[in-house]
PDB file of C-alpha atoms in Angstrom:
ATOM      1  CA  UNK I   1      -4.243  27.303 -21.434  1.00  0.00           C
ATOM      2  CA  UNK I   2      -6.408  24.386 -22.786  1.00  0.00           C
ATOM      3  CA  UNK I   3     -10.177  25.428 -23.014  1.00  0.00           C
ATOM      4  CA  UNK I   4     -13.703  23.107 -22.597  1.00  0.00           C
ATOM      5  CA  UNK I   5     -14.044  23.418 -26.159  1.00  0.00           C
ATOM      6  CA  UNK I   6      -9.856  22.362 -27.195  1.00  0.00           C
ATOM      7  CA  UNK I   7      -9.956  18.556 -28.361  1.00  0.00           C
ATOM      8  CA  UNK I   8      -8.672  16.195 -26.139  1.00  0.00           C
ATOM      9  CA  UNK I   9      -5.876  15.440 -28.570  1.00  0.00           C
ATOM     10  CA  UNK I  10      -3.989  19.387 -28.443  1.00  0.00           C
ATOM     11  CA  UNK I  11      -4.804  19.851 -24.700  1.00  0.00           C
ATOM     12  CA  UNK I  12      -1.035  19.561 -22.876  1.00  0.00           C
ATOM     13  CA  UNK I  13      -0.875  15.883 -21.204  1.00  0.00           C
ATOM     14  CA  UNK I  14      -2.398  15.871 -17.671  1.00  0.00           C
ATOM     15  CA  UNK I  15      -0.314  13.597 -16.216  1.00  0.00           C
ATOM     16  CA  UNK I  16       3.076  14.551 -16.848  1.00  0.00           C
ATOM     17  CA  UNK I  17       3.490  16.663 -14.252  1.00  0.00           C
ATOM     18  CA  UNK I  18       2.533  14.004 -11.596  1.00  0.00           C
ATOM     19  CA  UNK I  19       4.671  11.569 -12.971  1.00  0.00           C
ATOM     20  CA  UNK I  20       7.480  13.559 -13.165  1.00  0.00           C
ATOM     21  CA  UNK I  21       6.815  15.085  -9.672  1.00  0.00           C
ATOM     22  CA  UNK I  22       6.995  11.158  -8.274  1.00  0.00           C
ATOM     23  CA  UNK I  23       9.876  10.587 -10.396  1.00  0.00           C
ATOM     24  CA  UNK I  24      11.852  13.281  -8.281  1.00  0.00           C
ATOM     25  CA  UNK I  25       9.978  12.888  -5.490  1.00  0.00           C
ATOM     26  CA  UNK I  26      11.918   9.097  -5.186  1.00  0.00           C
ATOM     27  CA  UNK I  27      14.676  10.062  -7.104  1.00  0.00           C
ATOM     28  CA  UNK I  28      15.526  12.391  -4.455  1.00  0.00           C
ATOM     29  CA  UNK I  29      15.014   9.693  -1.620  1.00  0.00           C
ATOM     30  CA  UNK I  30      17.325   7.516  -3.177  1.00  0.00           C
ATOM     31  CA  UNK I  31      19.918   9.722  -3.789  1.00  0.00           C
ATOM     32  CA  UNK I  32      19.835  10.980   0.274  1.00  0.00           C
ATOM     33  CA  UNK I  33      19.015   7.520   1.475  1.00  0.00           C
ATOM     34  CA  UNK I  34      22.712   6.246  -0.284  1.00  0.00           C
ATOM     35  CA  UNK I  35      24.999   9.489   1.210  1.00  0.00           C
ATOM     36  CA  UNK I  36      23.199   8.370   4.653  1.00  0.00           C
ATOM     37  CA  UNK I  37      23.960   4.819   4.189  1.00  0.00           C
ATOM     38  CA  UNK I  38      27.459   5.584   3.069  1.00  0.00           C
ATOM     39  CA  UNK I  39      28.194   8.116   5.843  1.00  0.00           C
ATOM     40  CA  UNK I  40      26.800   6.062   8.411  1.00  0.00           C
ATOM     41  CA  UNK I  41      27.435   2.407   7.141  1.00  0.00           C
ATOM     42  CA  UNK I  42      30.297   1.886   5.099  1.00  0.00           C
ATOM     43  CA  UNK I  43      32.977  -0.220   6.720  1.00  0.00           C
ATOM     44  CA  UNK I  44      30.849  -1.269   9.376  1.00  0.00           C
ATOM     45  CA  UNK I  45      29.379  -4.633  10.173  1.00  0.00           C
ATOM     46  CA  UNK I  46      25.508  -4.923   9.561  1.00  0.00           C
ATOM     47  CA  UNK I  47      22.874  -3.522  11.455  1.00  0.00           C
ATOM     48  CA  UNK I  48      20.088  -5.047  12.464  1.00  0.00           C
ATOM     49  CA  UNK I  49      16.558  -3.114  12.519  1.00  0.00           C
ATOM     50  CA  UNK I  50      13.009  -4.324  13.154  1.00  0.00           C
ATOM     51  CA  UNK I  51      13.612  -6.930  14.725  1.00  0.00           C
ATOM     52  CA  UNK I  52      15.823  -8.821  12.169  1.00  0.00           C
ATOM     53  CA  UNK I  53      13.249  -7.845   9.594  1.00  0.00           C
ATOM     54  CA  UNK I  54      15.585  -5.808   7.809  1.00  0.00           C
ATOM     55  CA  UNK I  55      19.613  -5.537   7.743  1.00  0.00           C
ATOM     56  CA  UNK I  56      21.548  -1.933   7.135  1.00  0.00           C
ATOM     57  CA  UNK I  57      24.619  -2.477   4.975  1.00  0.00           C
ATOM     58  CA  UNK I  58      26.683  -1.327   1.665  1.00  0.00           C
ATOM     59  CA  UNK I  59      26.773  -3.318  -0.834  1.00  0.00           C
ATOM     60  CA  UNK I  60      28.593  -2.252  -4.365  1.00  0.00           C
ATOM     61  CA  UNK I  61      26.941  -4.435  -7.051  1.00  0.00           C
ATOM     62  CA  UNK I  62      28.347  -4.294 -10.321  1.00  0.00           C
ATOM     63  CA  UNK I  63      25.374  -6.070 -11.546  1.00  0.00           C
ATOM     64  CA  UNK I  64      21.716  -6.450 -11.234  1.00  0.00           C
ATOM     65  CA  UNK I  65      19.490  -7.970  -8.740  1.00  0.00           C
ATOM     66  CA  UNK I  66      20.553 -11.466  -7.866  1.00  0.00           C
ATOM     67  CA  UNK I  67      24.325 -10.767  -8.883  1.00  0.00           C
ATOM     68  CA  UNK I  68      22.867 -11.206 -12.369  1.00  0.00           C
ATOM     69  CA  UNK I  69      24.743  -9.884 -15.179  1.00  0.00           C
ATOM     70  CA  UNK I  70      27.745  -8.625 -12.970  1.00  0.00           C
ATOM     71  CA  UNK I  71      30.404  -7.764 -15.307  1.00  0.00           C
ATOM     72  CA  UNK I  72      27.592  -6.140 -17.961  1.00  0.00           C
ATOM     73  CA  UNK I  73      27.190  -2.766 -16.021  1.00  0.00           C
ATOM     74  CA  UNK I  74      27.454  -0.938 -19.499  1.00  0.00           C
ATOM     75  CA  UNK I  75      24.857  -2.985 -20.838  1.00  0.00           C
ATOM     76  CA  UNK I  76      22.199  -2.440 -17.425  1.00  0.00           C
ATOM     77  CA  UNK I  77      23.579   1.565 -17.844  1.00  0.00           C
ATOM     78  CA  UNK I  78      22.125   1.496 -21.746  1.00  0.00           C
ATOM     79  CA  UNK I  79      19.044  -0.474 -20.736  1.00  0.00           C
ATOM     80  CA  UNK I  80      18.529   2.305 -18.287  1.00  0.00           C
ATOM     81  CA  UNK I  81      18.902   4.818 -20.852  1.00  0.00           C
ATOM     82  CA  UNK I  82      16.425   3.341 -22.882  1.00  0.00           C
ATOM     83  CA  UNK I  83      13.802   3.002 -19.990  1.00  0.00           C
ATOM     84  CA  UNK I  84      14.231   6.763 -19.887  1.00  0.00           C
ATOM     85  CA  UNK I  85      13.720   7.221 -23.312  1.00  0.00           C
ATOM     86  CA  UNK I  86      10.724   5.304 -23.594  1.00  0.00           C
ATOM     87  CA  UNK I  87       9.037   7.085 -20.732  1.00  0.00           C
ATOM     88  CA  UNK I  88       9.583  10.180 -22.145  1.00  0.00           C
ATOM     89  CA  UNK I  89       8.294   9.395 -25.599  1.00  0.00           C
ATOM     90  CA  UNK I  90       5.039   8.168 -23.474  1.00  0.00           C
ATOM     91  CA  UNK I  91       4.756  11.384 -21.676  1.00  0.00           C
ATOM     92  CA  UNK I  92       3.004  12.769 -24.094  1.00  0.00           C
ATOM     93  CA  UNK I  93       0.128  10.710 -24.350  1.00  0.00           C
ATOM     94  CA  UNK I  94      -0.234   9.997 -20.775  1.00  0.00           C
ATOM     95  CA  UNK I  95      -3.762  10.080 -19.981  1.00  0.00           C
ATOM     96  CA  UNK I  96      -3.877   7.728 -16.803  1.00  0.00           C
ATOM     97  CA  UNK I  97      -2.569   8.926 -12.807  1.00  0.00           C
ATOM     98  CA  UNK I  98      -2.008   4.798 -12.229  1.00  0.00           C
ATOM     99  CA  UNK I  99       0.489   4.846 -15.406  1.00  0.00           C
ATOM    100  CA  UNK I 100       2.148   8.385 -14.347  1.00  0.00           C
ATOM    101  CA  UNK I 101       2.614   6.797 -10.839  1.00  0.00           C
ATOM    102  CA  UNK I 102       4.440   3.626 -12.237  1.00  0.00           C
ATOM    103  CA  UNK I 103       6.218   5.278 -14.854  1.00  0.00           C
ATOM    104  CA  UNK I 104       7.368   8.033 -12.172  1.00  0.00           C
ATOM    105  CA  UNK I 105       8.441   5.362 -10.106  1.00  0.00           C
ATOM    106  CA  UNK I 106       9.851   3.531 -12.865  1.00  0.00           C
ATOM    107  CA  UNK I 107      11.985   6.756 -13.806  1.00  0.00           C
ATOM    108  CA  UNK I 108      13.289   7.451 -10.898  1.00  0.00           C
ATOM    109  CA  UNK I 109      14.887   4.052 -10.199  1.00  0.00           C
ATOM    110  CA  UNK I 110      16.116   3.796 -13.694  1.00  0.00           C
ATOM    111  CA  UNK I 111      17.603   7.326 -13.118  1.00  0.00           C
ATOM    112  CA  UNK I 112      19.075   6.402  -9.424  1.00  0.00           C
ATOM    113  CA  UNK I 113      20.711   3.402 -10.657  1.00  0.00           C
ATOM    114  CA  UNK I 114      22.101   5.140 -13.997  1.00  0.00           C
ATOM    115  CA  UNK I 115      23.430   7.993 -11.719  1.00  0.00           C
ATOM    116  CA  UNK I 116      25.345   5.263  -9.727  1.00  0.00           C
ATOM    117  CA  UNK I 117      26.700   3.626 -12.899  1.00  0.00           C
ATOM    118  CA  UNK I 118      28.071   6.621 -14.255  1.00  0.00           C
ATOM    119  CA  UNK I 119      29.381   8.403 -11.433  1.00  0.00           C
ATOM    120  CA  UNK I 120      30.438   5.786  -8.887  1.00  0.00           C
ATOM    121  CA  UNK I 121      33.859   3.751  -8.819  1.00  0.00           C
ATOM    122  CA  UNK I 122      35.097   2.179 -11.163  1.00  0.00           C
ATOM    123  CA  UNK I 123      34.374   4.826 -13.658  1.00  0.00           C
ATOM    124  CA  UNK I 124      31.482   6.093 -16.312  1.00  0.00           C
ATOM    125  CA  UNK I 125      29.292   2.973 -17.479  1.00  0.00           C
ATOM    126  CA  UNK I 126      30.909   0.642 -15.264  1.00  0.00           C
ATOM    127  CA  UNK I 127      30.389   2.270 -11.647  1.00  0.00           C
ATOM    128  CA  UNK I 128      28.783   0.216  -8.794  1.00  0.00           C
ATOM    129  CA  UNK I 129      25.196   0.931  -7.708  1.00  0.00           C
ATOM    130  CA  UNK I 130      25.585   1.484  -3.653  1.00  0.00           C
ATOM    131  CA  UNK I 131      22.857  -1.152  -2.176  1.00  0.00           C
ATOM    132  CA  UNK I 132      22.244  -1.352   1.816  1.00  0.00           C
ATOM    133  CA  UNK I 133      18.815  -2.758   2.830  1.00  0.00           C
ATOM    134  CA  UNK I 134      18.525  -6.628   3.373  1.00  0.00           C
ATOM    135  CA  UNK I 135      15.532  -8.632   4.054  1.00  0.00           C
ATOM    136  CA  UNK I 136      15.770 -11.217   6.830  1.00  0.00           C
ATOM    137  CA  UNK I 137      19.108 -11.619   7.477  1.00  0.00           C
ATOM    138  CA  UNK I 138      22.506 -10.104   6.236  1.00  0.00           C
ATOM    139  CA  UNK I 139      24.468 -10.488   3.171  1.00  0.00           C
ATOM    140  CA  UNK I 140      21.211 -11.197   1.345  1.00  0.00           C
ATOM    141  CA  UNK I 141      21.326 -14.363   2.128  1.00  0.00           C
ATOM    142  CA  UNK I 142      17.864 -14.733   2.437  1.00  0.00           C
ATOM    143  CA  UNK I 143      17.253 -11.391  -0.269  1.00  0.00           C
ATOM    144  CA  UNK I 144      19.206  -9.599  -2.666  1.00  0.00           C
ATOM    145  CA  UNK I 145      20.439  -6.275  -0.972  1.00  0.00           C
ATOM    146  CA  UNK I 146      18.864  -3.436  -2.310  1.00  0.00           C
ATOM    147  CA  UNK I 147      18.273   0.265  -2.633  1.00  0.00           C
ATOM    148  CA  UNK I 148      15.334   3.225  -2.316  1.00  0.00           C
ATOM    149  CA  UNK I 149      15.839   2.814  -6.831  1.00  0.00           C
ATOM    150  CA  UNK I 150      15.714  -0.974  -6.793  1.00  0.00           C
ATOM    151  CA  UNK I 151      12.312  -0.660  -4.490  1.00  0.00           C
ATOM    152  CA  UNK I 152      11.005   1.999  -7.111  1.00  0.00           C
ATOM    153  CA  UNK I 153      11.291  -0.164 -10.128  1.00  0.00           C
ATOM    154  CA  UNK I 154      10.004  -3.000  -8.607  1.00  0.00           C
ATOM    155  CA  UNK I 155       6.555  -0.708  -7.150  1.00  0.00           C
ATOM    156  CA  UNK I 156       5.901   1.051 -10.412  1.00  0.00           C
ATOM    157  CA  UNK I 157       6.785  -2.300 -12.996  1.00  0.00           C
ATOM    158  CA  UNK I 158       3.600  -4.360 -10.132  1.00  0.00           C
ATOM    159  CA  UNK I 159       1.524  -1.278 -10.603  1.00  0.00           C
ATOM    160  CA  UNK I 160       2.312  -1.403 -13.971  1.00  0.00           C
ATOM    161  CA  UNK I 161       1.806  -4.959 -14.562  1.00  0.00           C
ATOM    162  CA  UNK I 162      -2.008  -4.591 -12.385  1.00  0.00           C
ATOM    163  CA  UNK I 163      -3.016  -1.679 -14.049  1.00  0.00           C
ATOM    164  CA  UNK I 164      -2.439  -3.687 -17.500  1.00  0.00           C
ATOM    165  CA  UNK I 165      -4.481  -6.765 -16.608  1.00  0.00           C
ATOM    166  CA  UNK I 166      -7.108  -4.717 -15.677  1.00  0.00           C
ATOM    167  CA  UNK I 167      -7.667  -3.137 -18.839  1.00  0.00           C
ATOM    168  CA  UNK I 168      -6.253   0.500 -18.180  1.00  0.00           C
ATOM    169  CA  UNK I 169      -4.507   2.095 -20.496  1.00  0.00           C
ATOM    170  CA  UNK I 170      -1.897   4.692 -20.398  1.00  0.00           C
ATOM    171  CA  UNK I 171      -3.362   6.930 -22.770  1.00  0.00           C
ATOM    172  CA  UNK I 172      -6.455   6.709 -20.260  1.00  0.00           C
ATOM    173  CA  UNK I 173      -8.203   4.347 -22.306  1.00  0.00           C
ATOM    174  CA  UNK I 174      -9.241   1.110 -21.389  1.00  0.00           C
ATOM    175  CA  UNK I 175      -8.863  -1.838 -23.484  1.00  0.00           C
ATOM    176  CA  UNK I 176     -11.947  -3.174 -24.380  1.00  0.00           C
ATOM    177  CA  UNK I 177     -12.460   0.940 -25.786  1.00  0.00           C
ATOM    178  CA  UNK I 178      -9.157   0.528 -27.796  1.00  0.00           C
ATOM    179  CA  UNK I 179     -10.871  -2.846 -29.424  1.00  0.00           C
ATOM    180  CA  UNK I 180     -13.968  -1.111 -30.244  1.00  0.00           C
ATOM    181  CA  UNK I 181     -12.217   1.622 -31.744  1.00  0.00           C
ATOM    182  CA  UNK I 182     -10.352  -1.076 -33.783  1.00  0.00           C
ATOM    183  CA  UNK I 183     -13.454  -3.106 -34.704  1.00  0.00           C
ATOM    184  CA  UNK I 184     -15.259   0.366 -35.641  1.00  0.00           C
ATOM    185  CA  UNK I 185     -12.521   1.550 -37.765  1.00  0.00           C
ATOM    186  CA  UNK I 186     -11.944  -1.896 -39.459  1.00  0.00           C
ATOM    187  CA  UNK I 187     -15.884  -1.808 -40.666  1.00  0.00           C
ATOM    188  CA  UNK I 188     -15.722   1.833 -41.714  1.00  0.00           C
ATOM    189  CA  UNK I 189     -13.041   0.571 -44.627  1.00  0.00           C
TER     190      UNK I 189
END
């Protein structure tokens, strides 16, 4: 139990328990949002919803987003590991809610995708992530189909991404206080 007094540095990181509550949170949806799809979809033609806003259908896509790197679903099944990897090394020092919500949501697509690779058809590293939301019209032909994971990454990388122009750190810092710290440490040599 961290006390007033206990520097900042030994006190147990704040954050990780949000960001890993997120991260299951949406790692959860997906997973229930593609045996509902599959149940409910597979086989059928599309379904139209909102008004054409959005089309229900399954997808298997060997690749990434845009059908890119189809054929590499090893390699997009290591860079997933390594996504993991990273945000757990960060955990750590996580200082910053923003972060722990990106990085939770960044988790749990990497880990709803990487769940799809290794256990779906056609076997370990090589399995087909199960996509079934389209934007605008079917077939993504006006938007790649999609998943609950897909949507994840892409939330948490824009929160990311805005949270980093804006000068917040992850550790909770912000980055004009990381160049001061520099400066000051540079004229103390």
């Amino acid at each position: 139990m961290s006390t007033e007094s206990e520097p900042e540095e030994t006190r147990p990181p704040r954050k990780a328990a949000f960001l890993l509550g997120t991260a299951v949170v949406f790692f959860a949806l997906d997973l229930v949002t593609k045996v509902v799809a599959l149940a409910r979809l597979e086989g059928k033609e599309p379904v139209r919803a909102l008004g054409g806003l959005v089309y229900l259908q399954i997808v298997r896509n060997p690749g990434a987003a845009f059908s890119i790197a189809t054929g590499m679903t090893w390699v997009l099944a290591l860079v997933a590991i390594g996504v993991v990897v990273a945000i757990i090394w960060i955990l750590p020092k996580l200082r910053s809610g923003g972060w722990a919500i990106g990085l939770g949501l960044v988790l749990a697509g990497a880990l709803g995708n990487l769940v799809d690779r290794f256990f779906r058809a056609p076997g370990p590293l090589r399995g087909h992530v199960v996509d079934f939301l389209s934007l605008f019209a079917p077939n993504g032909e006006a938007w790649p189909v999609f998943n609950v994971a897909d949507s994840s990454i892409v939330v948490g990388g824009i929160l990311i991404v805005v949270l980093s122009l804006l000068g917040h750190e992850y550790d909770g810092r912000r980055s004009k206080d990381k160049a001061q710290d520099t400066k000051e440490a540079a004229s103390n040599e």
